[in-house]
């Protein structure tokens, strides 16, 4: 078991406060614009959003979306990423949400190109950390519609530890391991290990910083029947001292199921849980609002405004402490 | 002593089948555990699976195969528009067809991610599947030609955009001449006329079957009827090789050196030779 001094935390001295996480597909209205003639860039709608909320977010990460079906080549992404970061100057930090590390995979796969690709981005953009949900993003070389939790078995756990160690040894920025989503879109899982204990073992065995996605935690609590007043039960098993970052993305309860939909509208329970967890995580430095949804004028959609403001207040208060 | 063979599937193998093989999934959902080839311990690990979510995931995979996803795959409907129209005319349900496709080894050969080992693209995998799918192939003598045309169009279009593809191209119909990937397919003249939406010229009709070119150049897909001389020049691929073969080409195809030069310049301008 490691002490917190051996955890590979990102090189961030002060609390970063509130940041922004964006999943940016290609050729969508909120995403990157591919150009045959001229340079790739970002959509107009995104530019408006950045202008509207200038100064409200202290850091930014983007989630990797493949541009094409070529072998991984970081240079193909430079134009678009350059345009993005140029549109959001004065950030305290930049990070990158990978989607191809596939840390839950049990089959052997060649990680060298993934590592090379990621390191090139880290160097060019001075990325302070890499984050990815612990899970299965592809199975047998084919992606799944939504990432699945890793196999919740001893063998699955060993595979995660093996994969994460390889990434931590070779990535030139720390990799923060995000707690898996248990109800992201359509989703199911295999195995009976307790997800919090599983997560703690991974953090301890790999000395990795971790990211706690509040929606993912609520989804697991929901699956375990810990709802309402029982929402805080069992959370003490989480590796709080390893937590560097929190994620909050829009969630909803549909037909009796908790859904992590990334639609920008935060639930009251997410804000309550954030308030509960922040003081319990002595090494936390960052709280990310993931995948905001906004109008053509770049303004957050009305339904999301109330809890966005509540989240900001909670984070500002915590950041000053 | 020989090494003991594990008679059971591993859990990752079972997961693959649960996601992509309807027959295996159905056996699990219906509790026919004897067909799952899993140890008692591993069977117990599957108890946590939410049946409804598993089925919804499988359906989403079908939909993504058909319509693409947010990544780089435009979907089979986009790649094979006329084929799916014909399938619809034959009252073949496209979702059902995807379930059947996924059961095959053609689907297993497909790799979507660049680090998943060597594999072909989904468009090529689907081509092999449908080429062997008798309800479609036997319904109309032209269906196989339609399938081949849309396969080559889609594959060569993909190669225009993806100059360094992470997947392999298995078909020997697609050739690289050192400058471009290209394919030549022979069609009856009436098919070519339909493909180019105009009557085929007399010269092109001289043969019972007309060669049709598909080529992925630097910026665009070039396709259309072609003659044997031009095919040979594209095959040679570069000025020097064509120059070396100039005399024999002129003799064989009964053209002047000036004509040969004119064609060569045009091919170079189009980016078909280097």
mmCIF file with all atom_site columns, N, CA, C and O in Angstrom, chain A residues 18-43:
data_model
loop_
_atom_site.group_PDB
_atom_site.id
_atom_site.type_symbol
_atom_site.label_atom_id
_atom_site.label_alt_id
_atom_site.label_comp_id
_atom_site.label_asym_id
_atom_site.label_entity_id
_atom_site.label_seq_id
_atom_site.pdbx_PDB_ins_code
_atom_site.Cartn_x
_atom_site.Cartn_y
_atom_site.Cartn_z
_atom_site.occupancy
_atom_site.B_iso_or_equiv
_atom_site.pdbx_formal_charge
_atom_site.auth_seq_id
_atom_site.auth_comp_id
_atom_site.auth_asym_id
_atom_site.auth_atom_id
_atom_site.pdbx_PDB_model_num
ATOM 1   N N  . UNK A 1 18 ? -12.889 25.327 -10.804 1.00 0.00 ? 18 UNK A N  1
ATOM 2   C CA . UNK A 1 18 ? -13.812 24.776 -11.806 1.00 0.00 ? 18 UNK A CA 1
ATOM 3   C C  . UNK A 1 18 ? -13.169 24.741 -13.192 1.00 0.00 ? 18 UNK A C  1
ATOM 4   O O  . UNK A 1 18 ? -12.548 25.718 -13.627 1.00 0.00 ? 18 UNK A O  1
ATOM 5   N N  . UNK A 1 19 ? -13.334 23.626 -13.861 1.00 0.00 ? 19 UNK A N  1
ATOM 6   C CA . UNK A 1 19 ? -12.835 23.476 -15.226 1.00 0.00 ? 19 UNK A CA 1
ATOM 7   C C  . UNK A 1 19 ? -13.921 22.924 -16.132 1.00 0.00 ? 19 UNK A C  1
ATOM 8   O O  . UNK A 1 19 ? -15.035 22.604 -15.693 1.00 0.00 ? 19 UNK A O  1
ATOM 9   N N  . UNK A 1 20 ? -13.555 22.819 -17.380 1.00 0.00 ? 20 UNK A N  1
ATOM 10  C CA . UNK A 1 20 ? -14.509 22.416 -18.401 1.00 0.00 ? 20 UNK A CA 1
ATOM 11  C C  . UNK A 1 20 ? -14.011 21.161 -19.111 1.00 0.00 ? 20 UNK A C  1
ATOM 12  O O  . UNK A 1 20 ? -12.837 21.085 -19.460 1.00 0.00 ? 20 UNK A O  1
ATOM 13  N N  . UNK A 1 21 ? -14.895 20.202 -19.297 1.00 0.00 ? 21 UNK A N  1
ATOM 14  C CA . UNK A 1 21 ? -14.555 18.999 -20.059 1.00 0.00 ? 21 UNK A CA 1
ATOM 15  C C  . UNK A 1 21 ? -15.479 18.900 -21.257 1.00 0.00 ? 21 UNK A C  1
ATOM 16  O O  . UNK A 1 21 ? -16.688 19.044 -21.121 1.00 0.00 ? 21 UNK A O  1
ATOM 17  N N  . UNK A 1 22 ? -14.905 18.690 -22.433 1.00 0.00 ? 22 UNK A N  1
ATOM 18  C CA . UNK A 1 22 ? -15.736 18.696 -23.642 1.00 0.00 ? 22 UNK A CA 1
ATOM 19  C C  . UNK A 1 22 ? -15.433 17.499 -24.536 1.00 0.00 ? 22 UNK A C  1
ATOM 20  O O  . UNK A 1 22 ? -14.284 17.249 -24.882 1.00 0.00 ? 22 UNK A O  1
ATOM 21  N N  . UNK A 1 23 ? -16.498 16.808 -24.877 1.00 0.00 ? 23 UNK A N  1
ATOM 22  C CA . UNK A 1 23 ? -16.395 15.735 -25.866 1.00 0.00 ? 23 UNK A CA 1
ATOM 23  C C  . UNK A 1 23 ? -16.688 16.373 -27.223 1.00 0.00 ? 23 UNK A C  1
ATOM 24  O O  . UNK A 1 23 ? -17.800 16.853 -27.450 1.00 0.00 ? 23 UNK A O  1
ATOM 25  N N  . UNK A 1 24 ? -15.710 16.416 -28.092 1.00 0.00 ? 24 UNK A N  1
ATOM 26  C CA . UNK A 1 24 ? -15.859 17.192 -29.323 1.00 0.00 ? 24 UNK A CA 1
ATOM 27  C C  . UNK A 1 24 ? -15.732 16.313 -30.562 1.00 0.00 ? 24 UNK A C  1
ATOM 28  O O  . UNK A 1 24 ? -14.626 16.074 -31.052 1.00 0.00 ? 24 UNK A O  1
ATOM 29  N N  . UNK A 1 25 ? -16.864 15.839 -31.059 1.00 0.00 ? 25 UNK A N  1
ATOM 30  C CA . UNK A 1 25 ? -16.806 15.034 -32.282 1.00 0.00 ? 25 UNK A CA 1
ATOM 31  C C  . UNK A 1 25 ? -16.468 15.908 -33.494 1.00 0.00 ? 25 UNK A C  1
ATOM 32  O O  . UNK A 1 25 ? -16.491 17.139 -33.417 1.00 0.00 ? 25 UNK A O  1
ATOM 33  N N  . UNK A 1 26 ? -16.191 15.252 -34.583 1.00 0.00 ? 26 UNK A N  1
ATOM 34  C CA . UNK A 1 26 ? -15.846 15.978 -35.815 1.00 0.00 ? 26 UNK A CA 1
ATOM 35  C C  . UNK A 1 26 ? -17.111 16.240 -36.623 1.00 0.00 ? 26 UNK A C  1
ATOM 36  O O  . UNK A 1 26 ? -17.982 15.383 -36.748 1.00 0.00 ? 26 UNK A O  1
ATOM 37  N N  . UNK A 1 27 ? -17.171 17.473 -37.143 1.00 0.00 ? 27 UNK A N  1
ATOM 38  C CA . UNK A 1 27 ? -18.248 17.858 -38.057 1.00 0.00 ? 27 UNK A CA 1
ATOM 39  C C  . UNK A 1 27 ? -19.629 17.834 -37.423 1.00 0.00 ? 27 UNK A C  1
ATOM 40  O O  . UNK A 1 27 ? -20.627 17.542 -38.087 1.00 0.00 ? 27 UNK A O  1
ATOM 41  N N  . UNK A 1 28 ? -19.688 18.115 -36.136 1.00 0.00 ? 28 UNK A N  1
ATOM 42  C CA . UNK A 1 28 ? -20.964 18.325 -35.452 1.00 0.00 ? 28 UNK A CA 1
ATOM 43  C C  . UNK A 1 28 ? -21.017 19.801 -35.064 1.00 0.00 ? 28 UNK A C  1
ATOM 44  O O  . UNK A 1 28 ? -19.998 20.495 -35.073 1.00 0.00 ? 28 UNK A O  1
ATOM 45  N N  . UNK A 1 29 ? -22.219 20.277 -34.663 1.00 0.00 ? 29 UNK A N  1
ATOM 46  C CA . UNK A 1 29 ? -22.312 21.716 -34.399 1.00 0.00 ? 29 UNK A CA 1
ATOM 47  C C  . UNK A 1 29 ? -21.528 22.129 -33.149 1.00 0.00 ? 29 UNK A C  1
ATOM 48  O O  . UNK A 1 29 ? -21.146 23.296 -33.010 1.00 0.00 ? 29 UNK A O  1
ATOM 49  N N  . UNK A 1 30 ? -21.330 21.178 -32.234 1.00 0.00 ? 30 UNK A N  1
ATOM 50  C CA . UNK A 1 30 ? -20.445 21.454 -31.112 1.00 0.00 ? 30 UNK A CA 1
ATOM 51  C C  . UNK A 1 30 ? -19.257 20.504 -31.235 1.00 0.00 ? 30 UNK A C  1
ATOM 52  O O  . UNK A 1 30 ? -19.296 19.382 -30.731 1.00 0.00 ? 30 UNK A O  1
ATOM 53  N N  . UNK A 1 31 ? -18.239 20.940 -31.960 1.00 0.00 ? 31 UNK A N  1
ATOM 54  C CA . UNK A 1 31 ? -17.101 20.052 -32.164 1.00 0.00 ? 31 UNK A CA 1
ATOM 55  C C  . UNK A 1 31 ? -16.098 20.647 -33.130 1.00 0.00 ? 31 UNK A C  1
ATOM 56  O O  . UNK A 1 31 ? -16.102 21.850 -33.402 1.00 0.00 ? 31 UNK A O  1
ATOM 57  N N  . UNK A 1 32 ? -15.264 19.780 -33.640 1.00 0.00 ? 32 UNK A N  1
ATOM 58  C CA . UNK A 1 32 ? -14.236 20.222 -34.577 1.00 0.00 ? 32 UNK A CA 1
ATOM 59  C C  . UNK A 1 32 ? -14.775 20.249 -36.001 1.00 0.00 ? 32 UNK A C  1
ATOM 60  O O  . UNK A 1 32 ? -15.643 19.450 -36.361 1.00 0.00 ? 32 UNK A O  1
ATOM 61  N N  . UNK A 1 33 ? -14.233 21.181 -36.776 1.00 0.00 ? 33 UNK A N  1
ATOM 62  C CA . UNK A 1 33 ? -14.633 21.320 -38.173 1.00 0.00 ? 33 UNK A CA 1
ATOM 63  C C  . UNK A 1 33 ? -13.460 20.892 -39.048 1.00 0.00 ? 33 UNK A C  1
ATOM 64  O O  . UNK A 1 33 ? -12.372 21.458 -38.954 1.00 0.00 ? 33 UNK A O  1
ATOM 65  N N  . UNK A 1 34 ? -13.724 19.863 -39.865 1.00 0.00 ? 34 UNK A N  1
ATOM 66  C CA . UNK A 1 34 ? -12.684 19.336 -40.753 1.00 0.00 ? 34 UNK A CA 1
ATOM 67  C C  . UNK A 1 34 ? -12.710 20.141 -42.060 1.00 0.00 ? 34 UNK A C  1
ATOM 68  O O  . UNK A 1 34 ? -13.771 20.368 -42.626 1.00 0.00 ? 34 UNK A O  1
ATOM 69  N N  . UNK A 1 35 ? -11.552 20.578 -42.499 1.00 0.00 ? 35 UNK A N  1
ATOM 70  C CA . UNK A 1 35 ? -11.515 21.343 -43.759 1.00 0.00 ? 35 UNK A CA 1
ATOM 71  C C  . UNK A 1 35 ? -10.551 20.695 -44.732 1.00 0.00 ? 35 UNK A C  1
ATOM 72  O O  . UNK A 1 35 ? -9.411  20.405 -44.374 1.00 0.00 ? 35 UNK A O  1
ATOM 73  N N  . UNK A 1 36 ? -11.040 20.496 -45.955 1.00 0.00 ? 36 UNK A N  1
ATOM 74  C CA . UNK A 1 36 ? -10.171 19.942 -46.988 1.00 0.00 ? 36 UNK A CA 1
ATOM 75  C C  . UNK A 1 36 ? -9.196  21.031 -47.450 1.00 0.00 ? 36 UNK A C  1
ATOM 76  O O  . UNK A 1 36 ? -7.994  20.812 -47.553 1.00 0.00 ? 36 UNK A O  1
ATOM 77  N N  . UNK A 1 37 ? -9.758  22.208 -47.712 1.00 0.00 ? 37 UNK A N  1
ATOM 78  C CA . UNK A 1 37 ? -8.919  23.364 -48.052 1.00 0.00 ? 37 UNK A CA 1
ATOM 79  C C  . UNK A 1 37 ? -8.851  24.240 -46.809 1.00 0.00 ? 37 UNK A C  1
ATOM 80  O O  . UNK A 1 37 ? -9.875  24.629 -46.274 1.00 0.00 ? 37 UNK A O  1
ATOM 81  N N  . UNK A 1 38 ? -7.681  24.555 -46.358 1.00 0.00 ? 38 UNK A N  1
ATOM 82  C CA . UNK A 1 38 ? -7.552  25.382 -45.154 1.00 0.00 ? 38 UNK A CA 1
ATOM 83  C C  . UNK A 1 38 ? -7.396  24.524 -43.917 1.00 0.00 ? 38 UNK A C  1
ATOM 84  O O  . UNK A 1 38 ? -7.346  23.300 -43.986 1.00 0.00 ? 38 UNK A O  1
ATOM 85  N N  . UNK A 1 39 ? -7.332  25.200 -42.786 1.00 0.00 ? 39 UNK A N  1
ATOM 86  C CA . UNK A 1 39 ? -7.005  24.488 -41.550 1.00 0.00 ? 39 UNK A CA 1
ATOM 87  C C  . UNK A 1 39 ? -8.259  24.026 -40.799 1.00 0.00 ? 39 UNK A C  1
ATOM 88  O O  . UNK A 1 39 ? -9.271  24.728 -40.786 1.00 0.00 ? 39 UNK A O  1
ATOM 89  N N  . UNK A 1 40 ? -8.144  22.861 -40.168 1.00 0.00 ? 40 UNK A N  1
ATOM 90  C CA . UNK A 1 40 ? -9.217  22.395 -39.293 1.00 0.00 ? 40 UNK A CA 1
ATOM 91  C C  . UNK A 1 40 ? -9.390  23.394 -38.152 1.00 0.00 ? 40 UNK A C  1
ATOM 92  O O  . UNK A 1 40 ? -8.431  24.038 -37.723 1.00 0.00 ? 40 UNK A O  1
ATOM 93  N N  . UNK A 1 41 ? -10.615 23.478 -37.641 1.00 0.00 ? 41 UNK A N  1
ATOM 94  C CA . UNK A 1 41 ? -10.867 24.466 -36.586 1.00 0.00 ? 41 UNK A CA 1
ATOM 95  C C  . UNK A 1 41 ? -11.991 23.973 -35.662 1.00 0.00 ? 41 UNK A C  1
ATOM 96  O O  . UNK A 1 41 ? -12.297 22.780 -35.648 1.00 0.00 ? 41 UNK A O  1
ATOM 97  N N  . UNK A 1 42 ? -12.593 24.905 -34.907 1.00 0.00 ? 42 UNK A N  1
ATOM 98  C CA . UNK A 1 42 ? -13.725 24.550 -34.046 1.00 0.00 ? 42 UNK A CA 1
ATOM 99  C C  . UNK A 1 42 ? -14.977 25.245 -34.570 1.00 0.00 ? 42 UNK A C  1
ATOM 100 O O  . UNK A 1 42 ? -14.881 26.223 -35.315 1.00 0.00 ? 42 UNK A O  1
ATOM 101 N N  . UNK A 1 43 ? -16.141 24.775 -34.143 1.00 0.00 ? 43 UNK A N  1
ATOM 102 C CA . UNK A 1 43 ? -17.388 25.327 -34.679 1.00 0.00 ? 43 UNK A CA 1
ATOM 103 C C  . UNK A 1 43 ? -17.642 26.736 -34.136 1.00 0.00 ? 43 UNK A C  1
ATOM 104 O O  . UNK A 1 43 ? -17.175 27.101 -33.046 1.00 0.00 ? 43 UNK A O  1
#
